[in-house]
Tab-separated table of C-alpha atoms in Angstrom:
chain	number	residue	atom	x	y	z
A	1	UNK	CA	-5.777	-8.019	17.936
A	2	UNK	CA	-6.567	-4.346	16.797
A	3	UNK	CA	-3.913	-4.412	14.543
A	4	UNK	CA	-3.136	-0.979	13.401
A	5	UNK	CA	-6.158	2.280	14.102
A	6	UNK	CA	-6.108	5.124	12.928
A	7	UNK	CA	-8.618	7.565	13.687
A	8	UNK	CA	-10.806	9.701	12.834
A	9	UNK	CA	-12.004	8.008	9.762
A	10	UNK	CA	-13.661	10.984	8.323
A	11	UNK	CA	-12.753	14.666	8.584
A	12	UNK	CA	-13.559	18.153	7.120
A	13	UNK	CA	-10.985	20.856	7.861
A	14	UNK	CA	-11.142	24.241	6.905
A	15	UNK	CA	-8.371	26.056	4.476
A	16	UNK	CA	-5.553	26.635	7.348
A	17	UNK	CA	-6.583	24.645	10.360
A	18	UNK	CA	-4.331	22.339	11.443
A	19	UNK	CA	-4.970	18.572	12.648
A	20	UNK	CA	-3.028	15.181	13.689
A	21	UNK	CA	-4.486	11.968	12.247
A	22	UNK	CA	-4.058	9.308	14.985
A	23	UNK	CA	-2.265	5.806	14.099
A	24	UNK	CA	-1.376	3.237	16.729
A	25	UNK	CA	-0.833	-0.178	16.160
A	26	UNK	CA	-0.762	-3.583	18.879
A	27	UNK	CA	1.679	-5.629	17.225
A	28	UNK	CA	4.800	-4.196	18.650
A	29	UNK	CA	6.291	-2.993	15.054
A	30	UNK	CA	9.196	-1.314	14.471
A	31	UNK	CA	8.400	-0.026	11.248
A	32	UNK	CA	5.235	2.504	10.742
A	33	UNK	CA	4.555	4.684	7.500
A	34	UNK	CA	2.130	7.253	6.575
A	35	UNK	CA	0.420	7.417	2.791
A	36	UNK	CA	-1.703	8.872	1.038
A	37	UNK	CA	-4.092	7.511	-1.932
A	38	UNK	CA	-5.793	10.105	-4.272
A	39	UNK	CA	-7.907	9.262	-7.490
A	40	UNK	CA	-4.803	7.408	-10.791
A	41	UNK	CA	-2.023	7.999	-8.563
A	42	UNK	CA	-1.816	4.859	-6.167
A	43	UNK	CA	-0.442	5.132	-2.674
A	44	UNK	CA	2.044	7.576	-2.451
A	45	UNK	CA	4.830	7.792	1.018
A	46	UNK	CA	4.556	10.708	3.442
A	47	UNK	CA	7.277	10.111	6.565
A	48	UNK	CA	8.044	7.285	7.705
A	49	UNK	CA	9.321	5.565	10.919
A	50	UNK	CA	12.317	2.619	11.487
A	51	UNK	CA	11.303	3.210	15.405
A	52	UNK	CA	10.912	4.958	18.486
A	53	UNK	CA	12.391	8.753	18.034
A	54	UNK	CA	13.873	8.153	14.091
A	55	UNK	CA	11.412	9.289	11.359
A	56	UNK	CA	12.554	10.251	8.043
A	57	UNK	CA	10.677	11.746	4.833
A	58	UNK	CA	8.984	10.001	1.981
A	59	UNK	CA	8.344	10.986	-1.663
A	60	UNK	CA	5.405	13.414	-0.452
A	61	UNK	CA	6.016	14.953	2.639
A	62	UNK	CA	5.523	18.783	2.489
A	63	UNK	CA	2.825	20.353	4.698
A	64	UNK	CA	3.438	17.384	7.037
A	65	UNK	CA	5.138	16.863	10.449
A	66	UNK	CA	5.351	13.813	11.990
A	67	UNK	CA	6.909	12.139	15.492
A	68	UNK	CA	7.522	8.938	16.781
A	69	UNK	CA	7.500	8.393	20.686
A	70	UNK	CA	6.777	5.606	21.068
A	71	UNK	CA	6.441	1.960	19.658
A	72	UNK	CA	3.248	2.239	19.164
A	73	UNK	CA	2.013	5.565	18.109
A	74	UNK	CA	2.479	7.063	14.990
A	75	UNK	CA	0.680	11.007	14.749
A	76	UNK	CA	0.538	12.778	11.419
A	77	UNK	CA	0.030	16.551	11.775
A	78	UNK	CA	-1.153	19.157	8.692
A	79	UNK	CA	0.608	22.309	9.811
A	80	UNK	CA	-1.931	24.321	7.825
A	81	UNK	CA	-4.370	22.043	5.550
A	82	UNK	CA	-4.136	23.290	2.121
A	83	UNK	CA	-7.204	21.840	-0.092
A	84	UNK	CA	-3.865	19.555	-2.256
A	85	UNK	CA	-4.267	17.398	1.091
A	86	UNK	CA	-7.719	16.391	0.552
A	87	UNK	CA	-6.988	12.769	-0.018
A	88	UNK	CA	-7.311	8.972	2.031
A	89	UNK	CA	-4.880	8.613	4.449
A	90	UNK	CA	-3.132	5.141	5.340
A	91	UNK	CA	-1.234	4.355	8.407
A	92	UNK	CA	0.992	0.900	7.928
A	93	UNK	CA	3.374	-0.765	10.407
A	94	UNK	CA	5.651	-3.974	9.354
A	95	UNK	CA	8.127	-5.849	11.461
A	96	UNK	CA	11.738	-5.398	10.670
A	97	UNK	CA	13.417	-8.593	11.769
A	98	UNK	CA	12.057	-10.912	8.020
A	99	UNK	CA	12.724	-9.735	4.548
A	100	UNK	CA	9.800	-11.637	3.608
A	101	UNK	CA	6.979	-9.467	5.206
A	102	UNK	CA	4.222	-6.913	4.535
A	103	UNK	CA	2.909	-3.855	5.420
A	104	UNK	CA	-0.299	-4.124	7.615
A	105	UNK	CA	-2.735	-1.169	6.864
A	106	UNK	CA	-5.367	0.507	8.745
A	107	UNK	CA	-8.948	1.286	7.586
A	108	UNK	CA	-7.903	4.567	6.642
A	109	UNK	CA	-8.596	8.452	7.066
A	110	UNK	CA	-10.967	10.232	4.164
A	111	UNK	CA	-9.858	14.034	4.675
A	112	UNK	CA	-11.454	17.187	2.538
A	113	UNK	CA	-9.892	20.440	2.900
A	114	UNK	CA	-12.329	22.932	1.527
B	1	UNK	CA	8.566	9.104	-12.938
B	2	UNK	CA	6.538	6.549	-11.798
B	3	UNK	CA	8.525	3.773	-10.565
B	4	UNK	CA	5.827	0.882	-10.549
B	5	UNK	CA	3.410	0.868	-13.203
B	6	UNK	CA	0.041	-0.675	-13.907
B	7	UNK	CA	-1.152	0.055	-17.177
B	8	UNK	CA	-4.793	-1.606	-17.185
B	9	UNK	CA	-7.074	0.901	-14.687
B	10	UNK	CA	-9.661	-2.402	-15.202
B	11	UNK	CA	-9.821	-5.938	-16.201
B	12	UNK	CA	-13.533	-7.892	-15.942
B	13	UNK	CA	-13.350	-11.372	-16.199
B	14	UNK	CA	-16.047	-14.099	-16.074
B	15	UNK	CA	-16.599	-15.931	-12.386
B	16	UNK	CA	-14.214	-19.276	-12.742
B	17	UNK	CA	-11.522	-17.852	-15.221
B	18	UNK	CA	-8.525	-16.914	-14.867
B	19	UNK	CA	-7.461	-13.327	-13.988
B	20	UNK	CA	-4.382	-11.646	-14.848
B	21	UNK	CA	-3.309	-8.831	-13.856
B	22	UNK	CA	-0.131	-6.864	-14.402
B	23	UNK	CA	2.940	-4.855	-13.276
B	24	UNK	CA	5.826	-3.218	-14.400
B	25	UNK	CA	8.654	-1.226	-12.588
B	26	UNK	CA	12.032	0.562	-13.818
B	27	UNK	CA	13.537	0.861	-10.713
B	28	UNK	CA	16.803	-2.106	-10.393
B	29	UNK	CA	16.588	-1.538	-7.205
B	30	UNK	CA	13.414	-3.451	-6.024
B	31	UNK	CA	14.183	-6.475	-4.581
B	32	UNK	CA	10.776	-7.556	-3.026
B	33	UNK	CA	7.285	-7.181	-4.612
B	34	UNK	CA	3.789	-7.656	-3.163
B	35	UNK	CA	0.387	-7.656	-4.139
B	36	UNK	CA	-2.041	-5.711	-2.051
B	37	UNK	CA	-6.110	-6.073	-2.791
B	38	UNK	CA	-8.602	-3.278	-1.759
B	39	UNK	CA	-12.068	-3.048	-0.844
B	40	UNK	CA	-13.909	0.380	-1.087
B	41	UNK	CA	-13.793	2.107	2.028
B	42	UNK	CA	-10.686	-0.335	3.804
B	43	UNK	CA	-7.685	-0.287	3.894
B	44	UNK	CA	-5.342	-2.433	1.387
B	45	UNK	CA	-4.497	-5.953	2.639
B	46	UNK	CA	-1.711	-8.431	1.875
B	47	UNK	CA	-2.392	-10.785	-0.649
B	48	UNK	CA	0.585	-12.194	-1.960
B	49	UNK	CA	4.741	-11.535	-2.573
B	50	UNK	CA	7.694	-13.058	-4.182
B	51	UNK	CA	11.389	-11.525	-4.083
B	52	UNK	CA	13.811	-11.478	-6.774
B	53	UNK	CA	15.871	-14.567	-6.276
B	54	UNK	CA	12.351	-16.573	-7.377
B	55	UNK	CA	10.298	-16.785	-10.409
B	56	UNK	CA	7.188	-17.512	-9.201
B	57	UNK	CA	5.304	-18.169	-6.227
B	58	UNK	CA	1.628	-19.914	-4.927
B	59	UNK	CA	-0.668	-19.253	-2.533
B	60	UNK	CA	-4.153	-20.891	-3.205
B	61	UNK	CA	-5.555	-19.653	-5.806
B	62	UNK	CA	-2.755	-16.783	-6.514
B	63	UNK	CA	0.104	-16.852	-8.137
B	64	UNK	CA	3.142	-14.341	-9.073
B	65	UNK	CA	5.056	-14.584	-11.516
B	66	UNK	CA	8.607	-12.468	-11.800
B	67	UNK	CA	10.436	-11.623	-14.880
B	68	UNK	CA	13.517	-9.650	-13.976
B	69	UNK	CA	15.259	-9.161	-17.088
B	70	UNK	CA	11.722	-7.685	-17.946
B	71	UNK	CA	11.476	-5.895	-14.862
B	72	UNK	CA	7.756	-7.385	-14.857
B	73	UNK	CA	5.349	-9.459	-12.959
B	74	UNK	CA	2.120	-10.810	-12.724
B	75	UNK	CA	-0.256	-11.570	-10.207
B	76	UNK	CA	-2.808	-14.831	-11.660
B	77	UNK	CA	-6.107	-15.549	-9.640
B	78	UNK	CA	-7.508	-18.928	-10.654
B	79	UNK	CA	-10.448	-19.606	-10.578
B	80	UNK	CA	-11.929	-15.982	-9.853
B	81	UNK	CA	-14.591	-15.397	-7.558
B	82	UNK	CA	-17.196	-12.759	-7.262
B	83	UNK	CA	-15.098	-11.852	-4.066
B	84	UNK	CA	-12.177	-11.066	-5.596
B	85	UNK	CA	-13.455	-8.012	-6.874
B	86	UNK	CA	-11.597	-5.005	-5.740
B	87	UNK	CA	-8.745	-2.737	-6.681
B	88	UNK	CA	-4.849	-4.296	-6.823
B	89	UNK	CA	-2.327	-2.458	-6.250
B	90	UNK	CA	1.521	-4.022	-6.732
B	91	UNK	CA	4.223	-2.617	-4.898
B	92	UNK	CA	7.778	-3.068	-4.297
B	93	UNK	CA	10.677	-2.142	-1.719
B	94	UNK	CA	14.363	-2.157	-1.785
B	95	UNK	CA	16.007	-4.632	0.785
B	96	UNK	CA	12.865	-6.828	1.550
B	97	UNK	CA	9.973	-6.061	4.192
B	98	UNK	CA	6.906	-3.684	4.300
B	99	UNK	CA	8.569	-0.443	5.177
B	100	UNK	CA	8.734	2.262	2.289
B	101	UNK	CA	6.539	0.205	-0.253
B	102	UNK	CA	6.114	1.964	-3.655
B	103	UNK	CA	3.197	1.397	-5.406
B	104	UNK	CA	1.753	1.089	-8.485
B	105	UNK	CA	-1.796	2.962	-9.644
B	106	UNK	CA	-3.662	0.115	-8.883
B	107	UNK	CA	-6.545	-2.318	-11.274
B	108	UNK	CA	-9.937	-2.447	-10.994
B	109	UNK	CA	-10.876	-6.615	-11.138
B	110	UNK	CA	-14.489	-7.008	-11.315
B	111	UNK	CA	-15.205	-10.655	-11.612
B	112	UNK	CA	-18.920	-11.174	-13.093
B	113	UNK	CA	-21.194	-14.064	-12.646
């Protein structure tokens, strides 16, 4: 098992440009988040996902757009990078049928807007 | 506000003692806490959790600990292993599972020989 990929795992983006970091995962989850980790602050929520076609919004998610159409896939999209989004990116996906379960994570996505 | 806290950015701890590392949250809310550890350059992976109706569970060589009425727990590694050097982050959620985790700032564990 893959588990959950996101992809790229590096990327340099221009002041403006817009981009979708890629996240799919193989274990048929419901659930599938999007956060981002930057230097004392931790992981913080973009958008998240309770399944195919319902997303909702997390503590951070302005300059962000995301969709969900499918199980599987999971895009986030910068509208118009701003160099504030520089950061690591994490995709997770959990399974919604246990309270007592975690959060798989992918490898993540290092992105510097300059 | 920060909802989870971890107030040590670093804890170093001889190879075969204990480690303990720490977490505090405000929110009454959280139900379900977990332990996440992280290498450079991965991402975080599961380590450990324990919900609110327990005081402690074990897993190896981990252990959490849960004090409600202090709104704190604690995550103890005996004995520490080179390998378990990495960042920790806690995190909780409201209702159980893995979806919309909050997390704390995470501690540096660097376990020396």
């Amino acid at each position: 098992n893959a588990g959950v990929t996101q992809t790229p795992k590096f990327q340099v983006l221009k002041t403006g440009q817009s981009m979708t970091l890629q996240c799919a995962q193989d274990m048929n989850h419901e659930y599938m988040s999007w956060y981002r980790q930057d230097p004392g602050m931790g992981l913080r929520l973009i958008h998240y996902s309770v399944g195919a076609g319902i997303t909702d919004q997390g503590e951070v998610p302005n300059g962000y757009n995301v969709s969900r159409s499918t199980t599987e896939d999971f895009p986030l999209r910068l509208l118009s990078a701003a160099p504030s989004q520089t950061s690591v990116y994490f995709c997770a996906s959990s399974y919604a049928g246990s309270y007592f379960t975690e959060a798989f994570f992918g490898q993540g996505t290092r992105l510097t807007v300059v | 506000d920060q909802q989870v806290k971890q107030n040590s950015p670093s804890l170093s701890v001889q190879e075969g003692r204990i480690s303990i590392l720490n977490c505090d949250y405000t929110n009454s809310m959280f139900d379900y806490f977990l332990w996440y550890k992280k290498y450079p350059a991965e991402g975080p992976t599961f380590l450990i959790s324990i919900s609110s109706i327990k005081d402690k569970n074990e897993d190896g060589r981990f252990t959490v600990f849960l004090n409600k009425s202090a709104k704190h727990l604690s995550l103890h590694i005996v004995p520490s292993q080179p390998g378990d050097s990495a960042v920790y982050f806690c995190a909780a959620s409201e209702g159980g599972g893995g979806n919309k985790l909050t997390f704390g700032t995470g501690t540096q564990l660097k376990v020396e020989l």
